[in-house]
XYZ file of C-alpha atoms in Angstrom:
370
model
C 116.722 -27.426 -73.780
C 117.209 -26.562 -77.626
C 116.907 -22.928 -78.438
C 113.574 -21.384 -78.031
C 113.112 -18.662 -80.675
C 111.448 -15.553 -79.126
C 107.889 -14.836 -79.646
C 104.953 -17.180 -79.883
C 101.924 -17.083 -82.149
C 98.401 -16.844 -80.518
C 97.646 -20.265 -78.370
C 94.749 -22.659 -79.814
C 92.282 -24.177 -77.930
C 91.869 -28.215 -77.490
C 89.837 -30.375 -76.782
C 90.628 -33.364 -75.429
C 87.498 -36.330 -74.245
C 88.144 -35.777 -69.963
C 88.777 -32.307 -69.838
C 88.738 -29.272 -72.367
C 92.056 -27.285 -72.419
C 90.892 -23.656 -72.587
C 93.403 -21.487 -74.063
C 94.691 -17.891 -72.189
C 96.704 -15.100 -73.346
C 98.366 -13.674 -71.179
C 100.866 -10.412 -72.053
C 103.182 -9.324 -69.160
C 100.656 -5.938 -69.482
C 97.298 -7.761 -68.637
C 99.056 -9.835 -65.834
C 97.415 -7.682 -62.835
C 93.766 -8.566 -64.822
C 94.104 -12.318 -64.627
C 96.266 -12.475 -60.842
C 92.368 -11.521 -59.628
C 91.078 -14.729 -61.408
C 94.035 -16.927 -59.789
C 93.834 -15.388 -56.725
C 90.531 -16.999 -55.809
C 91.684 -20.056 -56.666
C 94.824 -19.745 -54.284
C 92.433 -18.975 -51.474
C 91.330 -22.344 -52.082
C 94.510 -23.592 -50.609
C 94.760 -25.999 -47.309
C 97.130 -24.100 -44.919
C 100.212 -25.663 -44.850
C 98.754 -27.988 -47.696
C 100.475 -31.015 -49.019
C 103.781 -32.105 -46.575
C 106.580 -32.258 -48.886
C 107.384 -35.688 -47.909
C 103.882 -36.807 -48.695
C 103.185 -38.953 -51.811
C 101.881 -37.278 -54.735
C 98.259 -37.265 -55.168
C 96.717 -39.247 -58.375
C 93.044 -38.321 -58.075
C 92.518 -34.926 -59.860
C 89.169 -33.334 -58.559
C 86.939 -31.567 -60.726
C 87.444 -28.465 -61.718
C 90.983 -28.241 -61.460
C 93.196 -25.345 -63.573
C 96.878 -25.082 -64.329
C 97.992 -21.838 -65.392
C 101.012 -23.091 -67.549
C 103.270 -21.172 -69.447
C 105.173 -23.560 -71.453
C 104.813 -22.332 -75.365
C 106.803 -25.285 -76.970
C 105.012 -28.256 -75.001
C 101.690 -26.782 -76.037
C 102.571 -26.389 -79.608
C 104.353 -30.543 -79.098
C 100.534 -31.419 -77.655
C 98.544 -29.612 -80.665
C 100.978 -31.284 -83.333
C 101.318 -34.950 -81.420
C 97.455 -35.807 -81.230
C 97.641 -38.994 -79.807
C 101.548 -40.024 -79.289
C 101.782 -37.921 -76.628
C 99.090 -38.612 -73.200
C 97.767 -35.182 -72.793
C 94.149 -35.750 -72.258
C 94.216 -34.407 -69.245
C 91.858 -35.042 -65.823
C 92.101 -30.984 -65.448
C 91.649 -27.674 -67.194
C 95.181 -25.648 -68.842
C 95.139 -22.168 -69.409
C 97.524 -21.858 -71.686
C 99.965 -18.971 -71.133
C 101.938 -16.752 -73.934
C 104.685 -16.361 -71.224
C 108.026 -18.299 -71.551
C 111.506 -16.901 -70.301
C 113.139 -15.763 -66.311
C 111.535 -12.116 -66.403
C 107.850 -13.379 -67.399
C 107.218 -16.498 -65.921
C 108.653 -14.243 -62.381
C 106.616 -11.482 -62.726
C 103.425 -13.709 -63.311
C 104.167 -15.912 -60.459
C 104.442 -12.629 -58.477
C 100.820 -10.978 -59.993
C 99.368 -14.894 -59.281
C 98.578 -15.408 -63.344
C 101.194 -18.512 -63.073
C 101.457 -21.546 -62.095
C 103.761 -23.345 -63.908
C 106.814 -21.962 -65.500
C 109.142 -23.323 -68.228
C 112.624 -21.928 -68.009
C 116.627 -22.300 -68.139
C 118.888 -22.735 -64.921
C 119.018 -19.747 -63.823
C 115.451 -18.121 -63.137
C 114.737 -20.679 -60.286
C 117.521 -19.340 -58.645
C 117.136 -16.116 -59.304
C 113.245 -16.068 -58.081
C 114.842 -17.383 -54.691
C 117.318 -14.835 -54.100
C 114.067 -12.209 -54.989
C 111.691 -13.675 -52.082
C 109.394 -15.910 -53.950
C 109.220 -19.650 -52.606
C 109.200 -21.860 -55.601
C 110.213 -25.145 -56.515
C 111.841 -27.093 -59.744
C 108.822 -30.320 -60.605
C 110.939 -31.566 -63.877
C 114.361 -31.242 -65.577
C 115.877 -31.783 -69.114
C 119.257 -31.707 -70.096
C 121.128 -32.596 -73.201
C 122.383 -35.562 -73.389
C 125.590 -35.196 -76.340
C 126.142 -31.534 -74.251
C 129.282 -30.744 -75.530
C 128.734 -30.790 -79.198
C 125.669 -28.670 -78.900
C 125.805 -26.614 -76.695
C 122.834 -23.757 -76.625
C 125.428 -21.061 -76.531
C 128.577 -20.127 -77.815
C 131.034 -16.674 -76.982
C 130.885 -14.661 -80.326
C 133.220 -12.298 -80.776
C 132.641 -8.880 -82.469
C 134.425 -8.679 -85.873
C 138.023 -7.807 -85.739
C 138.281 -9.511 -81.519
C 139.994 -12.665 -81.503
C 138.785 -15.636 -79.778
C 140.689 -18.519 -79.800
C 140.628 -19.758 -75.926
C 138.930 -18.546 -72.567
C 142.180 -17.052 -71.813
C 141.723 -14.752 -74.389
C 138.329 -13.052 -72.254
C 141.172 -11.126 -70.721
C 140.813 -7.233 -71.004
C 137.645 -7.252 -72.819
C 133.994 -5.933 -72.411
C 131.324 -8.656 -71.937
C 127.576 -8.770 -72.761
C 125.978 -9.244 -69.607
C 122.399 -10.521 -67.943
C 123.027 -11.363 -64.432
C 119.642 -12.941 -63.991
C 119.751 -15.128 -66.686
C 121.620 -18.170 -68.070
C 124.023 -16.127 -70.111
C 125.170 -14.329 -67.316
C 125.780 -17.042 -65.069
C 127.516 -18.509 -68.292
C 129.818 -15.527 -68.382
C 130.989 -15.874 -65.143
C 131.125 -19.766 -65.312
C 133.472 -19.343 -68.459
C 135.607 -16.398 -66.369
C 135.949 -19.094 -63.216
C 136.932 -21.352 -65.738
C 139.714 -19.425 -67.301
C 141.325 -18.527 -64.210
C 140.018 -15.074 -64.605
C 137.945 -12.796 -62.082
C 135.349 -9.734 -62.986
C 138.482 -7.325 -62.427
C 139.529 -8.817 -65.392
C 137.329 -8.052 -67.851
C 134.685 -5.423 -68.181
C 131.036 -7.079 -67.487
C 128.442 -4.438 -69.441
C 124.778 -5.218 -68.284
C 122.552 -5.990 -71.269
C 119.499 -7.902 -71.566
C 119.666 -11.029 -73.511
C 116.426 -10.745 -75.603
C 115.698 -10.674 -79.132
C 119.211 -9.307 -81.346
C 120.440 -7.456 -78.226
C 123.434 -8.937 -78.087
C 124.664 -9.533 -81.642
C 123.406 -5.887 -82.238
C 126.247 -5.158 -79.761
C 128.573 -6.362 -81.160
C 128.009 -5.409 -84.390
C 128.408 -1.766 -83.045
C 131.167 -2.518 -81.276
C 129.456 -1.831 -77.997
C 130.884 -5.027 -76.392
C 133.697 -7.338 -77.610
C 132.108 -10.412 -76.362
C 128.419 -12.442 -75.665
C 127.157 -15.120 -75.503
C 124.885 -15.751 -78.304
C 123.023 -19.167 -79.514
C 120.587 -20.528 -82.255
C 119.134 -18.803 -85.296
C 120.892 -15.457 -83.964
C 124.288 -17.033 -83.683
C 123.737 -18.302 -87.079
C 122.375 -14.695 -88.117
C 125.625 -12.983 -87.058
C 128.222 -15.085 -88.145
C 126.537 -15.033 -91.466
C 126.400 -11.692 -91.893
C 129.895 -10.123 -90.137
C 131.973 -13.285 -90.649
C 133.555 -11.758 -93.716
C 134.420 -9.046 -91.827
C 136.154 -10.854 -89.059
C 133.143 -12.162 -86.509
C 133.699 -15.406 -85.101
C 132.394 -17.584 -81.955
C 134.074 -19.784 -79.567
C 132.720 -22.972 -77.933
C 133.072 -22.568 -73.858
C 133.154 -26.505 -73.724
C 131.164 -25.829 -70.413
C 127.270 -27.309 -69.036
C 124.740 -24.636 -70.210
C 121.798 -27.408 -71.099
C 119.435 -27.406 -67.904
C 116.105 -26.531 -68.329
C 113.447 -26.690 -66.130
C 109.330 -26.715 -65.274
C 109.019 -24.642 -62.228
C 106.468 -22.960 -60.060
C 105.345 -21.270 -56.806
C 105.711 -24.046 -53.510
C 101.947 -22.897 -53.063
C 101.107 -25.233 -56.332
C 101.974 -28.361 -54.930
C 100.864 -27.898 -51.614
C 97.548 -27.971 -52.907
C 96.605 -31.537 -53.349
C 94.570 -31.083 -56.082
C 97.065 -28.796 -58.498
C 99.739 -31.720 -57.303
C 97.631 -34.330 -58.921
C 97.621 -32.326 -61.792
C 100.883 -31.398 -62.354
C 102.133 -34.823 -62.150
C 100.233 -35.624 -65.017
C 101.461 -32.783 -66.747
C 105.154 -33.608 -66.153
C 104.741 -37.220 -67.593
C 103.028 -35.349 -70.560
C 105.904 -33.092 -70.496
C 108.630 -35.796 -70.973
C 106.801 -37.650 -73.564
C 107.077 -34.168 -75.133
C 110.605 -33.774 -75.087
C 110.806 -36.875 -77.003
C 108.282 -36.339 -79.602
C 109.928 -32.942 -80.533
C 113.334 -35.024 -80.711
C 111.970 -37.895 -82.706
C 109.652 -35.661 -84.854
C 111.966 -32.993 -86.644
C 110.350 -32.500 -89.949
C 106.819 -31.827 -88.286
C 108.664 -29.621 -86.007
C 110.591 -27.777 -88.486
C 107.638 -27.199 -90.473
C 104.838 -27.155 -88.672
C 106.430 -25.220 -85.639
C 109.840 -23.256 -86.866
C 108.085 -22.519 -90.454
C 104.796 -22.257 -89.726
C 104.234 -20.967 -86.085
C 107.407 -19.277 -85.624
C 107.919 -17.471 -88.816
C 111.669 -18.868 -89.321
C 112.766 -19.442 -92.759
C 113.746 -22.803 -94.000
C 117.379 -22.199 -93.410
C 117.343 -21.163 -89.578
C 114.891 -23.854 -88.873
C 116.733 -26.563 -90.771
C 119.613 -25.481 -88.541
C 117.881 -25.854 -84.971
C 117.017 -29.118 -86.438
C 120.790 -30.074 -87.504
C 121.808 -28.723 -83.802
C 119.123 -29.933 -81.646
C 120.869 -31.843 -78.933
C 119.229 -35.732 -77.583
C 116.892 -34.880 -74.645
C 117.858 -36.454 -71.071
C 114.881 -35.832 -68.677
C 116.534 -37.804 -65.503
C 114.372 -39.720 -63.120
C 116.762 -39.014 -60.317
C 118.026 -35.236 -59.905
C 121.005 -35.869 -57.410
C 123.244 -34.979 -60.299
C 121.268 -31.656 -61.646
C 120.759 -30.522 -58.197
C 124.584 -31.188 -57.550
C 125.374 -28.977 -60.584
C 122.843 -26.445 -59.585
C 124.623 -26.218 -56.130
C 128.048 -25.364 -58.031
C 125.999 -22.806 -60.178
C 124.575 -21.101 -56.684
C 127.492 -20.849 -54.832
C 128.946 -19.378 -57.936
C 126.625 -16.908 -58.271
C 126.647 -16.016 -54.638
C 130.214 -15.760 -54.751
C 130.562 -13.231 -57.708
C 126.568 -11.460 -57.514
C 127.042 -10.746 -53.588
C 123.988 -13.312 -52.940
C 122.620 -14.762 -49.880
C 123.767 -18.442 -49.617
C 120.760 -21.116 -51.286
C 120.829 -25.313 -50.658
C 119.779 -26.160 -54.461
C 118.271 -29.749 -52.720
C 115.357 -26.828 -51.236
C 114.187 -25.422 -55.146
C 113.855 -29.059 -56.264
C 110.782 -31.512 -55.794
C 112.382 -34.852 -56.373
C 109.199 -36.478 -56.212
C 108.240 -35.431 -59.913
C 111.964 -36.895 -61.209
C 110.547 -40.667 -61.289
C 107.754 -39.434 -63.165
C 109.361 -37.579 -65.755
C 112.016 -39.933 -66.070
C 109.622 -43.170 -66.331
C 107.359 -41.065 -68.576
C 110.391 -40.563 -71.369
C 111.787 -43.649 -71.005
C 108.025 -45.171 -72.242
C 108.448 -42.351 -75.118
C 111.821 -43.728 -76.162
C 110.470 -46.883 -76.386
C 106.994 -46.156 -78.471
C 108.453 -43.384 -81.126
């Protein structure tokens, strides 16, 4: 998915003619307040519930809620109007929540119930106990020309080929895409952990380009406007980034299995993937709206950084069938196991291939109509 700058500005409500979208926000603080509120919901839930093999439902009953916390499709919905079918048979509340750490921790207080994320928090929510499952997927379709991150060096460390990884000290967030990237660009270099020295960082805000600035760590990975930041400002002095020329694209709307077992949330959600996918399009097709009314407006970004999440914001590919991303996410698993001393996981379990056709047929319909 294209680079997400951190932080997002207080949600606004819509209305839509079937169903008013009430907006919710919800800080990581307050997240014990609202599980009450979702909790009686869940109670709601037929034991056992939907059969995974069971056709999704299309009838949404009344009075359905989706706790969502997806801040970029909600922004695409207020900005779209009418290109893009979100008027909904249900109720959102809108979450402020985006990222692995959140979206987990409100799944766990029961504030959540959908989740939009990169590859590796799906996993990662596995390994911690929670049962969830992957509804939707996007992936970029020209990949290797944009990739969402890149290995920056710290000024005076050279960087000229994976090889080079050897001996040095590595930004590292083992629950989160850039970690797994790490280790994906080690494997890839013939190199193993012994190798290099892995220092555990979190991979929010400037963390990591504040790093190496100070010459904390010799190496992270490090993508949009802060990328662009960093070279800008320590270039001159010697800063420079390699391209891993490996997959780091997948993103993914997630969620507790609980969700769609319920018949009535599973109704609902499918809308809201096919709503989803036209998203992804409109955001692709749309980039001066974006850039202004989103980067500029909403995000705060100046017209430099946002111009250049424009200029690097890769084709969407939301697939109808997942064989391939579950495939990859397999690789990325066993991977992780291998090197993180995790329990084995089947990727086929986290997805729910039934929501692939209607993602894919949903953004295939965009394509056609933008």
């Amino acid at each position: 998915m294209p680079h997400r700058p951190a932080g997002v500005a207080a949600s606004r409500a819509t209305t839509h003619r079937r169903a008013t979208t009430t907006t919710a926000l919800v800080a990581v603080t307050a997240l014990v307040l609202l599980a009450s509120g979702c909790a009686a919901g869940a109670e709601a839930n037929v034991q056992g519930g939907l059969s995974p093999a069971a056709a999704l439902p299309t009838e949404v009953p009344a009075g359905t809620t989706l706790a969502i916390g997806d801040p970029t499709t909600q922004k695409a919905f207020e900005l779209a109007g009418d290109e893009i079918d979100s008027d909904f048979d249900f109720e959102i509340e809108w979450a402020n929540i985006s990222g692995g750490p959140q979206t987990i921790e409100a799944f766990n207080a029961g504030a959540l119930d959908i989740g939009a994320v990169a590859e590796i928090p799906p996993i990662h929510a596995a390994w911690t106990g929670l049962d969830v499952q992957i509804y939707a997927s996007q992936y970029r379709q020209d990949w290797q020309e944009y990739p969402v991150y890149e290995l920056a060096g710290a000024p005076g460390v050279e960087l000229d080929d994976l090889s080079d990884l050897r001996g040095k000290r590595i930004a590292f967030s083992p629950g989160q895409a850039q970690g797994s990237l790490v280790l994906k660009s080690l494997r890839s270099a013939g190199l193993r952990q012994d190798d290099v020295e892995l220092v555990e960082l979190p991979s929010t805000g400037d963390v990591y380009p504040t790093a190496l600035a100070a010459g904390e760590v010799d190496v992270a990975p490090v993508g949009g406007t802060a990328l662009l930041r960093y070279l800008d400002k320590y270039g001159a002095d010697g800063a420079t980034s390699l391209r891993h020329g490996l997959r780091d694209d997948p993103s993914h709307l997630y969620g507790p299995t609980d969700v769609v077992r319920d018949p009535a949330k599973a109704a609902a959600l499918r809308q809201y993937v096919a709503a989803w996918a036209q998203a992804r399009v409109w955001i692709y097709e749309n980039p001066e709206i974006w850039k202004e009314k989103y980067y500029v407006e909403d995000q705060g970004l100046t017209d430099d950084d946002a111009q250049h999440l424009i200029d690097t914001a890769a084709r969407p590919e939301v697939p109808s069938d997942l064989s391939d991303g579950i495939e990859r996410t397999q690789e990325t698993i066993d991977l992780l196991a291998e090197e993180l001393d995790r329990p084995a996981l089947q990727a086929a379990d986290l997805f729910d291939e039934r929501f692939g056709p209607v993602a894919g047929e949903a953004a295939e319909q965009a394509w056609g109509t933008q």
